[in-house]
């Protein structure tokens, strides 16, 4: 699994990929294509195993069975299909939906499927026979998602009517409608044992529910504003909650008593998470800090701060255990993402502001670009500088690793893009054509193309092998500051000082597919969600916006930064976004709740 690279998929030129999912054992990968087909590849040699045909409209979901022998797919064509991965045969077509199917999930045992549909129903299916075992009706809003309890004996569904519905797998009945919240439910969590359910709401409360009886065991009061996040400790004895009132709280799940009010953040707390051992809780806040708390004492162990200048860039390590941040103070810092502890700066070699920092895929390297006209490669473990890349004649604004990690692309104020060998540090190509400085560069997922954004109002596409420019994307009316390929590689998003984002179709001569309008001032930074269903953008005014690439609308406007957002990065799971700003802070946002 570690050696598998999505960039090695032998995609066809006409392929437009909407979905991509690995099997549980990592031996196969299934992709959903815009032409309604599913293609299954072997990750050992990237040979096509099967092309699954049958759906007649947009695919909304692909999920492997727990044993990896089957795939279930959902679609706008109002069907769910079950496929045998060993033979490529469609085992069952599940009909009877009156609207689009939005979500499908296997039970933990793999013998059943649950589906969520726009007809406000939850359906339970027998995987072996393909028969519908039950239809649950009761919610007043569309069902967007369903989830099984850890044991698989319950399903929970929820919508905008302020209620949760618990459904019994055994009796095929609605066990309980959990009422009590007086505003939107922001977060729901099962205890790891599955005996309890916690819900957080904008009504300033957390409710603990008995998963068997549906009774509200406790109403946890104490927060004075919206509660955004809840999480159980691994042993189930504690619950952590995060609120817009700038506090996190730890609760005894048996008594409902507040054990500790974790005070220290100066703005709203968006997220809480227990360490695997349950001895620590991490909280992320709008004040730009992350705090680590001792769950036994409620004492703050560590606050993730340290830069003395604007935080210009931030990136996750491939393993997700470290965060690298770059600053105008000419330093790069490594942070322990799990414990929240910071290391010493790994960079004291640049003589100018660090414009961008990037972690290499599959290698323990960090690349930094700087106003001192150089690019440096650093060992992520030791902090030692491995290479200094000279060649740019003016400030270097951006740096990017190729998907394989063997090449680096950089863009400078002199208007050129340079390609470098990571192994030797040699410059292999100088890409000329922009009429002004290059602000950003991005590789395609396959690594064969490079996109560059410039203040000459254009985006250019380059062939990485030959170094030739084969397309110029015109349309923006001001500086283009950001550019990025979609995870499938079939589209490009660009952000501009003209206050817009543009989606370009790579395969149709670079046509502009859509224009996102909403920022009140220029767009400085952009990022695609790993799933491709969202785009995040950062503005000159400090705002962050989350865009839905399917519905083509703005999902969230995230306020908190007081100055320009220089860099945005999604977590590998796509549920969090990190933003780095000129206000000297790094903020962590939950894109599922918009907090």
Coordinates of C-alpha atoms in Angstrom, one line a residue:
X1 CA 0.0 0.0 0.0
X2 CA 2.8 2.4 0.8
X3 CA 4.2 2.1 -2.7
X4 CA 0.9 2.7 -4.5
X5 CA 0.7 6.1 -6.3
X6 CA -2.5 7.5 -7.7
X7 CA -0.4 9.3 -10.3
X8 CA 0.6 6.0 -11.8
X9 CA -3.0 5.1 -12.8
X10 CA -3.1 4.7 -16.6
X11 CA -6.1 6.9 -17.1
X12 CA -7.4 7.5 -20.5
X13 CA -7.5 11.0 -22.0
X14 CA -11.3 11.1 -22.0
X15 CA -11.6 10.0 -18.4
X16 CA -13.1 12.5 -15.9
X17 CA -12.7 11.0 -12.5
X18 CA -15.2 11.9 -9.7
X19 CA -14.5 9.2 -7.1
X20 CA -11.5 7.2 -6.0
X21 CA -11.3 4.6 -3.2
X22 CA -8.8 2.0 -2.1
X23 CA -9.8 -1.6 -1.1
X24 CA -9.3 -2.4 2.6
X25 CA -6.2 -4.4 1.9
X26 CA -4.8 -1.8 -0.6
X27 CA -4.5 -4.3 -3.4
X28 CA -7.1 -2.7 -5.7
X29 CA -8.4 0.8 -6.3
X30 CA -11.8 1.7 -7.8
X31 CA -12.5 5.0 -9.6
X32 CA -15.8 6.4 -10.6
X33 CA -15.7 8.1 -14.0
X34 CA -18.0 10.9 -15.3
X35 CA -19.2 8.5 -18.0
X36 CA -21.0 6.6 -15.2
X37 CA -18.5 3.7 -15.3
X38 CA -16.4 2.2 -12.5
X39 CA -12.9 1.0 -13.3
X40 CA -11.0 -1.3 -11.0
X41 CA -7.2 -1.4 -11.0
X42 CA -4.6 -3.6 -9.4
X43 CA -2.2 -1.5 -7.3
X44 CA 0.7 -3.9 -7.9
X45 CA 1.0 -3.1 -11.6
X46 CA -1.9 -0.7 -12.3
X47 CA -3.4 -3.0 -14.8
X48 CA -7.2 -2.6 -15.4
X49 CA -9.0 -5.6 -13.7
X50 CA -12.6 -4.6 -14.6
X51 CA -14.7 -1.9 -16.1
X52 CA -18.1 -2.0 -14.4
X53 CA -20.9 -0.6 -16.6
X54 CA -24.5 -0.2 -15.7
X55 CA -25.2 3.2 -14.1
X56 CA -26.8 5.8 -16.3
X57 CA -26.1 8.9 -14.3
X58 CA -23.6 10.6 -12.0
X59 CA -22.0 8.3 -9.5
X60 CA -22.3 9.6 -5.9
X61 CA -20.6 6.9 -3.9
X62 CA -18.3 3.9 -4.1
X63 CA -17.6 1.7 -1.0
X64 CA -15.8 -1.6 -0.6
X65 CA -17.3 -4.3 1.6
X66 CA -15.2 -5.0 4.8
X67 CA -13.6 -8.0 3.2
X68 CA -12.8 -6.2 0.0
X69 CA -14.6 -8.7 -2.2
X70 CA -17.5 -6.4 -3.2
X71 CA -18.2 -2.9 -4.2
X72 CA -21.4 -1.0 -3.7
X73 CA -22.1 2.1 -5.8
X74 CA -24.8 4.7 -5.6
X75 CA -25.9 7.1 -8.3
X76 CA -28.2 9.9 -9.4
X77 CA -29.9 7.3 -11.6
X78 CA -31.9 6.3 -8.4
X79 CA -30.1 2.9 -8.0
X80 CA -27.5 1.1 -5.9
X81 CA -25.4 -1.6 -7.5
X82 CA -23.4 -4.4 -5.9
X83 CA -20.4 -5.7 -7.8
X84 CA -18.2 -8.8 -7.4
X85 CA -14.6 -7.6 -7.6
X86 CA -13.3 -11.1 -8.2
X87 CA -15.3 -11.5 -11.4
X88 CA -16.4 -8.0 -12.4
X89 CA -20.1 -9.1 -12.4
X90 CA -22.9 -7.0 -11.2
X91 CA -24.6 -9.1 -8.5
X92 CA -27.6 -6.9 -7.8
X93 CA -29.3 -3.7 -9.0
X94 CA -31.1 -2.2 -6.0
X95 CA -34.2 -0.3 -7.3
X96 CA -37.2 1.4 -5.6
X97 CA -35.7 4.8 -5.0
X98 CA -37.9 7.8 -5.7
X99 CA -35.0 10.3 -5.9
X100 CA -31.3 10.5 -6.2
X101 CA -29.2 8.2 -3.9
X102 CA -26.7 10.2 -2.0
X103 CA -24.9 7.7 0.3
X104 CA -24.4 4.0 0.8
X105 CA -22.5 2.2 3.5
X106 CA -21.8 -1.5 4.5
X107 CA -22.6 -2.8 7.9
X108 CA -19.5 -3.6 10.0
X109 CA -20.2 -7.3 9.3
X110 CA -20.6 -6.7 5.6
X111 CA -23.9 -8.6 5.2
X112 CA -26.1 -5.5 4.9
X113 CA -26.2 -2.1 3.2
X114 CA -27.8 1.1 4.3
X115 CA -28.6 3.9 1.8
X116 CA -29.6 7.5 2.2
X117 CA -31.8 9.1 -0.5
X118 CA -33.4 12.4 -1.4
X119 CA -36.8 10.8 -0.9
X120 CA -36.3 11.3 2.9
X121 CA -36.0 7.5 3.4
X122 CA -33.3 5.2 4.8
X123 CA -33.3 1.8 3.2
X124 CA -31.8 -1.4 4.5
X125 CA -30.6 -4.1 2.0
X126 CA -29.6 -7.7 2.2
X127 CA -26.2 -8.0 0.4
X128 CA -26.5 -11.7 -0.5
X129 CA -30.0 -11.5 -2.1
X130 CA -30.2 -7.8 -3.0
X131 CA -33.6 -7.6 -1.3
X132 CA -34.8 -4.5 0.5
X133 CA -35.3 -5.6 4.1
X134 CA -36.8 -2.4 5.4
X135 CA -37.6 1.2 4.6
X136 CA -37.4 3.8 7.3
X137 CA -39.6 6.9 7.0
X138 CA -39.7 9.7 9.5
X139 CA -37.4 12.6 8.8
X140 CA -38.7 15.8 7.3
X141 CA -35.5 16.6 5.4
X142 CA -33.5 14.8 2.8
X143 CA -31.3 12.0 4.2
X144 CA -27.8 12.8 3.2
X145 CA -25.9 10.3 5.3
X146 CA -26.3 7.3 7.5
X147 CA -23.9 5.7 10.0
X148 CA -23.8 2.3 11.8
X149 CA -23.0 1.9 15.4
X150 CA -19.7 0.2 16.2
X151 CA -21.5 -3.2 16.8
X152 CA -23.7 -2.8 13.7
X153 CA -27.0 -3.2 15.5
X154 CA -28.1 0.4 15.1
X155 CA -28.2 3.1 12.4
X156 CA -28.3 6.8 13.2
X157 CA -29.6 9.4 10.7
X158 CA -30.1 13.1 11.2
X159 CA -31.2 16.2 9.4
X160 CA -32.1 19.9 9.8
X161 CA -35.2 19.3 11.9
X162 CA -33.1 19.3 15.2
X163 CA -33.7 15.5 15.7
X164 CA -31.8 12.3 15.5
X165 CA -33.4 9.0 14.5
X166 CA -32.2 5.7 15.8
X167 CA -33.1 2.6 13.7
X168 CA -32.9 -1.0 14.9
X169 CA -31.3 -3.4 12.5
X170 CA -32.8 -6.4 14.3
X171 CA -36.4 -5.3 14.5
X172 CA -36.4 -3.0 11.4
X173 CA -38.1 -0.4 13.5
X174 CA -37.4 3.2 14.4
X175 CA -36.2 2.8 17.9
X176 CA -36.3 6.4 19.0
X177 CA -36.6 9.9 17.7
X178 CA -34.2 11.9 19.9
X179 CA -35.8 15.2 20.6
X180 CA -34.7 18.0 22.8
X181 CA -32.3 20.2 21.0
X182 CA -33.7 23.6 20.0
X183 CA -31.3 24.4 17.3
X184 CA -29.1 22.7 14.6
X185 CA -27.1 19.6 15.6
X186 CA -23.5 20.3 14.8
X187 CA -21.8 17.0 15.8
X188 CA -22.8 13.4 16.8
X189 CA -20.5 10.7 18.2
X190 CA -21.0 7.1 19.4
X191 CA -19.0 6.0 22.4
X192 CA -16.4 3.4 21.4
X193 CA -18.4 0.8 23.2
X194 CA -21.6 1.8 21.3
X195 CA -23.8 2.1 24.4
X196 CA -24.0 5.9 24.4
X197 CA -24.5 8.6 21.9
X198 CA -23.5 12.3 22.3
X199 CA -24.9 15.2 20.3
X200 CA -23.7 18.8 20.2
X201 CA -25.9 21.7 19.2
X202 CA -26.1 25.4 18.5
X203 CA -28.5 25.6 21.5
X204 CA -25.3 25.7 23.7
X205 CA -25.8 22.2 25.1
X206 CA -24.5 18.7 24.7
X207 CA -26.9 15.8 25.2
X208 CA -26.0 12.2 26.2
X209 CA -28.3 9.6 25.0
X210 CA -28.7 5.9 25.9
X211 CA -28.2 4.1 22.6
X212 CA -30.5 1.3 23.8
X213 CA -33.4 3.2 25.2
X214 CA -33.1 6.5 23.5
X215 CA -33.4 8.3 26.8
X216 CA -31.5 11.5 27.4
X217 CA -29.2 10.6 30.3
X218 CA -27.8 14.0 30.8
X219 CA -28.0 17.5 29.4
X220 CA -24.6 19.0 29.8
X221 CA -24.9 22.7 30.4
X222 CA -22.1 25.2 31.0
X223 CA -21.2 26.4 27.5
X224 CA -22.6 29.9 26.8
X225 CA -22.4 29.6 23.0
X226 CA -22.7 27.1 20.2
X227 CA -21.1 23.7 20.8
X228 CA -19.3 22.6 17.6
X229 CA -17.6 19.3 18.5
X230 CA -17.8 16.3 20.8
X231 CA -15.6 13.2 21.2
X232 CA -15.6 10.3 23.6
X233 CA -12.4 9.2 25.3
X234 CA -11.2 5.7 24.3
X235 CA -12.5 4.1 27.5
X236 CA -15.8 6.0 27.3
X237 CA -15.5 7.6 30.8
X238 CA -15.1 11.1 29.5
X239 CA -16.5 13.3 26.8
X240 CA -14.8 16.4 25.4
X241 CA -16.7 19.3 23.9
X242 CA -15.7 22.5 22.0
X243 CA -17.6 25.7 21.9
X244 CA -17.7 29.1 20.4
X245 CA -17.5 30.5 23.9
X246 CA -13.7 30.0 23.7
X247 CA -13.6 27.0 26.0
X248 CA -13.4 23.2 25.8
X249 CA -14.9 21.1 28.6
X250 CA -14.3 17.6 29.9
X251 CA -17.4 15.8 31.2
X252 CA -17.9 12.6 33.3
X253 CA -20.2 10.5 31.0
X254 CA -21.5 8.6 34.0
X255 CA -22.7 11.6 36.1
X256 CA -22.8 14.3 33.5
X257 CA -20.7 16.5 35.8
X258 CA -18.2 18.9 34.3
X259 CA -14.7 17.7 35.3
X260 CA -12.7 20.6 33.8
X261 CA -13.4 23.8 32.0
X262 CA -10.4 24.2 29.7
X263 CA -9.8 28.0 29.6
X264 CA -7.0 29.8 27.7
X265 CA -8.2 30.2 24.1
X266 CA -9.2 33.8 23.3
X267 CA -11.7 32.9 20.5
X268 CA -14.1 30.1 19.6
X269 CA -12.9 26.5 19.9
X270 CA -13.7 24.5 16.8
X271 CA -12.5 21.0 17.4
X272 CA -11.4 18.6 20.2
X273 CA -9.7 15.3 19.9
X274 CA -8.4 12.7 22.4
X275 CA -5.0 11.1 22.1
X276 CA -5.1 7.3 21.5
X277 CA -4.3 6.7 25.2
X278 CA -6.9 9.2 26.4
X279 CA -4.5 11.1 28.6
X280 CA -4.5 14.2 26.5
X281 CA -7.0 16.3 24.6
X282 CA -6.1 18.7 21.7
X283 CA -8.2 21.8 21.0
X284 CA -8.1 24.0 17.9
X285 CA -9.3 27.6 18.1
X286 CA -10.0 30.7 16.1
X287 CA -7.3 32.4 18.1
X288 CA -4.8 30.7 15.8
X289 CA -3.4 28.3 18.4
X290 CA -3.6 24.6 19.2
X291 CA -3.6 23.7 22.9
X292 CA -2.8 20.3 24.5
X293 CA -4.5 19.5 27.8
X294 CA -3.9 16.9 30.5
X295 CA -7.3 15.1 30.9
X296 CA -6.6 14.2 34.5
X297 CA -5.8 17.7 35.7
X298 CA -7.3 20.0 33.0
X299 CA -3.9 21.8 32.8
X300 CA -2.7 23.1 29.5
X301 CA 0.5 21.3 28.6
X302 CA 1.5 23.0 25.4
X303 CA 0.3 25.9 23.1
X304 CA 1.4 25.6 19.5
X305 CA 2.9 29.1 18.9
X306 CA 6.4 30.2 18.1
X307 CA 6.7 32.2 15.0
X308 CA 7.7 35.9 15.3
X309 CA 6.5 37.0 11.9
X310 CA 3.6 36.4 9.6
X311 CA 2.9 32.7 9.0
X312 CA 3.1 32.4 5.3
X313 CA 2.8 28.7 4.6
X314 CA 1.9 25.4 6.3
X315 CA 1.8 21.8 5.1
X316 CA 1.2 18.3 6.5
X317 CA 3.8 15.5 6.4
X318 CA 2.6 12.5 4.3
X319 CA 2.1 10.4 7.5
X320 CA 0.1 13.2 9.1
X321 CA 2.2 13.1 12.3
X322 CA 3.9 16.5 11.7
X323 CA 3.1 19.9 10.5
X324 CA 5.6 22.2 8.8
X325 CA 5.1 26.0 8.9
X326 CA 7.0 28.8 7.2
X327 CA 7.1 32.4 8.3
X328 CA 8.3 35.9 7.4
X329 CA 10.7 35.5 10.3
X330 CA 12.8 33.4 7.9
X331 CA 12.3 30.2 9.8
X332 CA 10.6 26.9 9.2
X333 CA 9.1 25.0 12.2
X334 CA 8.1 21.4 12.7
X335 CA 5.3 20.6 15.0
X336 CA 4.1 17.3 16.4
X337 CA 0.6 17.2 15.0
X338 CA -0.7 14.7 17.6
X339 CA 0.8 16.0 20.8
X340 CA 0.8 19.7 19.8
X341 CA 4.4 20.2 20.8
X342 CA 6.8 22.3 18.7
X343 CA 10.4 21.7 17.8
X344 CA 13.1 24.2 17.3
X345 CA 13.2 25.9 13.9
X346 CA 14.7 23.7 11.3
X347 CA 15.7 26.6 9.1
X348 CA 18.0 29.4 10.0
X349 CA 19.8 29.5 6.6
X350 CA 17.5 31.7 4.5
X351 CA 18.4 35.4 4.7
X352 CA 14.9 36.5 3.5
X353 CA 11.3 35.7 4.2
X354 CA 10.2 32.1 3.6
X355 CA 7.5 32.3 0.9
X356 CA 6.4 28.7 0.8
X357 CA 7.1 25.3 2.5
X358 CA 6.3 21.9 1.1
X359 CA 6.7 18.4 2.4
X360 CA 7.9 15.7 0.0
X361 CA 5.6 12.7 -0.8
X362 CA 7.3 9.6 0.4
X363 CA 10.5 11.2 1.5
X364 CA 11.7 12.9 4.7
X365 CA 12.3 16.2 3.0
X366 CA 11.0 19.7 3.3
X367 CA 11.5 22.3 0.5
X368 CA 11.4 26.0 1.1
X369 CA 11.4 29.0 -1.2
X370 CA 12.6 32.4 -0.2
X371 CA 12.9 36.0 -1.0
X372 CA 16.7 35.4 -0.8
X373 CA 16.4 34.0 -4.4
X374 CA 17.2 30.4 -3.3
X375 CA 15.3 27.1 -2.7
X376 CA 16.5 24.8 0.1
X377 CA 15.9 21.1 0.9
X378 CA 15.8 20.1 4.5
X379 CA 15.9 16.7 6.3
X380 CA 12.6 16.5 8.2
X381 CA 14.1 14.3 10.9
X382 CA 17.4 16.1 11.6
X383 CA 16.7 19.6 10.4
X384 CA 19.9 19.6 8.3
X385 CA 20.0 21.5 5.0
X386 CA 20.7 18.9 2.2
X387 CA 20.7 21.2 -0.9
X388 CA 20.7 24.9 -1.8
X389 CA 19.3 25.5 -5.3
X390 CA 20.7 28.6 -7.0
X391 CA 19.4 29.9 -10.3
X392 CA 16.6 32.4 -9.9
X393 CA 17.6 36.0 -10.3
X394 CA 14.9 37.4 -8.1
X395 CA 12.6 36.4 -5.2
X396 CA 11.3 32.8 -5.3
X397 CA 7.6 32.8 -4.6
X398 CA 6.6 29.2 -4.7
X399 CA 7.9 25.6 -4.6
X400 CA 6.2 22.3 -5.3
X401 CA 7.2 18.6 -5.3
X402 CA 6.2 16.3 -8.2
X403 CA 3.9 13.4 -7.2
X404 CA 6.8 11.0 -7.1
X405 CA 8.9 13.4 -5.1
X406 CA 11.8 13.2 -7.6
X407 CA 11.4 16.7 -9.0
X408 CA 10.8 20.3 -7.8
X409 CA 9.1 23.1 -9.6
X410 CA 9.7 26.8 -8.5
X411 CA 8.4 30.1 -9.7
X412 CA 10.1 33.5 -9.4
X413 CA 9.6 37.2 -9.6
X414 CA 11.7 37.3 -12.9
X415 CA 8.8 35.5 -14.6
X416 CA 10.3 32.0 -15.0
X417 CA 9.5 28.5 -13.8
X418 CA 12.4 26.2 -13.0
X419 CA 12.4 22.4 -12.8
X420 CA 15.0 20.8 -10.5
X421 CA 16.2 17.2 -9.8
X422 CA 15.8 16.4 -6.1
X423 CA 18.6 13.8 -6.3
X424 CA 21.3 16.1 -7.8
X425 CA 19.9 19.6 -7.3
X426 CA 20.5 20.4 -11.0
X427 CA 18.1 22.6 -12.9
X428 CA 16.7 20.5 -15.8
X429 CA 14.4 23.1 -17.5
X430 CA 13.8 26.8 -17.4
X431 CA 10.2 27.5 -18.5
X432 CA 9.8 31.0 -20.1
X433 CA 6.7 32.6 -21.4
X434 CA 5.0 34.6 -18.6
X435 CA 5.1 38.3 -18.9
X436 CA 5.4 39.0 -15.2
X437 CA 6.2 37.3 -11.9
X438 CA 5.1 33.7 -11.3
X439 CA 3.0 33.4 -8.1
X440 CA 2.2 29.7 -7.9
X441 CA 2.9 26.3 -9.5
X442 CA 1.1 22.9 -9.4
X443 CA 1.7 19.5 -10.8
X444 CA -1.0 17.3 -12.2
X445 CA -1.7 14.1 -10.2
X446 CA 0.0 12.1 -12.9
X447 CA 3.1 14.3 -12.8
X448 CA 3.3 14.9 -16.5
X449 CA 1.9 18.4 -16.6
X450 CA 2.7 21.6 -14.6
X451 CA 0.4 24.6 -14.2
X452 CA 1.8 28.1 -13.4
X453 CA -0.1 31.2 -12.2
X454 CA 1.2 34.7 -13.0
X455 CA 0.5 38.3 -12.4
X456 CA 0.2 38.6 -16.2
X457 CA -3.4 37.5 -15.7
X458 CA -2.9 34.0 -17.2
X459 CA -2.4 30.3 -16.2
X460 CA 0.0 28.3 -18.4
X461 CA 0.2 24.5 -18.8
X462 CA 3.6 23.0 -19.4
X463 CA 4.8 19.5 -20.5
X464 CA 7.2 18.4 -17.7
X465 CA 9.3 16.2 -20.0
X466 CA 9.9 18.7 -22.9
X467 CA 9.4 21.9 -20.9
X468 CA 7.1 23.2 -23.7
X469 CA 4.1 25.4 -23.0
X470 CA 1.1 23.7 -24.7
X471 CA -1.8 25.9 -23.4
X472 CA -2.5 29.3 -22.0
X473 CA -5.7 29.9 -20.0
X474 CA -7.0 33.4 -20.4
X475 CA -10.0 35.0 -18.7
X476 CA -8.9 36.5 -15.4
X477 CA -8.8 40.3 -15.3
X478 CA -6.2 40.7 -12.6
X479 CA -3.2 38.9 -11.1
X480 CA -3.6 35.1 -10.8
X481 CA -2.3 34.1 -7.4
X482 CA -3.2 30.5 -7.0
X483 CA -3.5 27.4 -9.2
X484 CA -4.2 23.7 -8.5
X485 CA -5.2 20.5 -10.3
X486 CA -8.2 18.6 -9.2
X487 CA -7.4 15.1 -7.7
X488 CA -8.5 13.5 -10.9
X489 CA -6.3 15.8 -13.0
X490 CA -9.1 16.7 -15.4
X491 CA -9.7 20.2 -14.1
X492 CA -7.7 23.2 -12.8
X493 CA -8.8 25.8 -10.3
X494 CA -7.3 29.3 -10.3
X495 CA -7.8 32.2 -7.9
X496 CA -7.2 35.8 -8.8
X497 CA -7.1 39.3 -7.5
X498 CA -10.2 39.9 -9.6
X499 CA -12.1 38.3 -6.7
X500 CA -13.0 35.1 -8.6
X501 CA -12.1 31.5 -8.8
X502 CA -12.2 29.8 -12.2
X503 CA -12.6 26.1 -13.0
X504 CA -10.9 25.1 -16.3
X505 CA -11.4 21.8 -18.2
X506 CA -8.0 20.4 -19.0
X507 CA -9.2 18.1 -21.7
X508 CA -11.3 20.5 -23.8
X509 CA -8.7 23.0 -24.9
X510 CA -8.7 24.7 -21.5
X511 CA -12.3 26.0 -21.5
X512 CA -13.5 27.8 -18.4
X513 CA -16.1 25.4 -16.9
X514 CA -17.3 27.7 -14.0
X515 CA -16.6 31.0 -12.3
X516 CA -17.0 31.1 -8.5
X517 CA -18.0 34.6 -7.3
X518 CA -18.3 35.6 -3.6
X519 CA -15.0 37.0 -2.3
X520 CA -15.3 40.7 -1.5
X521 CA -11.6 41.2 -2.3
X522 CA -8.9 39.3 -4.2
X523 CA -8.3 35.6 -3.8
X524 CA -4.8 34.7 -2.7
X525 CA -4.7 31.0 -1.9
X526 CA -6.6 27.9 -3.0
X527 CA -6.7 24.1 -2.3
X528 CA -8.7 21.1 -3.6
X529 CA -10.1 18.6 -1.1
X530 CA -8.5 15.2 -1.6
X531 CA -11.9 13.9 -2.7
X532 CA -12.3 16.6 -5.3
X533 CA -15.8 17.6 -4.0
X534 CA -14.6 20.8 -2.4
X535 CA -12.3 23.8 -3.0
X536 CA -11.0 26.1 -0.2
X537 CA -10.0 29.7 -1.0
X538 CA -8.3 32.3 1.1
X539 CA -8.7 36.1 0.6
X540 CA -6.8 39.3 1.0
X541 CA -9.3 40.2 3.8
X542 CA -8.5 37.1 5.9
X543 CA -11.6 35.2 5.0
X544 CA -11.7 31.5 4.0
X545 CA -14.4 30.1 1.8
X546 CA -15.4 26.5 1.1
X547 CA -16.9 25.7 -2.3
X548 CA -19.0 22.7 -3.4
X549 CA -17.7 21.6 -6.8
X550 CA -20.8 19.5 -7.5
X551 CA -23.5 22.0 -6.6
X552 CA -21.1 24.9 -7.6
X553 CA -22.0 27.0 -4.6
X554 CA -20.3 28.4 -1.5
X555 CA -20.8 26.1 1.5
X556 CA -19.1 28.1 4.2
X557 CA -17.5 31.5 4.8
X558 CA -15.0 31.1 7.6
X559 CA -14.1 34.3 9.5
X560 CA -11.3 34.6 12.0
X561 CA -8.1 35.8 10.4
X562 CA -7.5 39.5 10.5
X563 CA -5.1 39.7 7.6
X564 CA -4.4 38.0 4.2
X565 CA -4.6 34.2 4.1
X566 CA -1.3 33.1 2.5
X567 CA -1.8 29.3 2.3
X568 CA -4.5 26.7 2.6
X569 CA -4.1 23.0 3.0
X570 CA -6.6 20.1 3.4
X571 CA -5.8 17.2 5.7
X572 CA -5.4 13.9 4.1
X573 CA -8.9 12.9 5.1
X574 CA -10.4 16.1 3.8
X575 CA -12.3 16.9 6.9
X576 CA -10.0 19.7 8.1
X577 CA -8.4 22.8 6.5
X578 CA -5.4 24.6 7.8
X579 CA -4.9 28.2 6.9
X580 CA -1.8 30.4 7.5
X581 CA -2.1 34.1 7.6
X582 CA -0.3 37.4 7.8
X583 CA -1.8 37.8 11.2
X584 CA 0.9 35.4 12.5
X585 CA -1.6 32.6 13.2
X586 CA -2.4 29.1 11.8
X587 CA -6.1 28.1 12.1
X588 CA -7.6 24.7 11.9
X589 CA -11.2 24.5 10.4
X590 CA -13.7 21.7 10.3
X591 CA -15.1 21.8 6.8
X592 CA -18.0 19.5 7.7
X593 CA -19.4 22.0 10.2
X594 CA -17.9 25.2 8.8
X595 CA -16.4 25.9 12.2

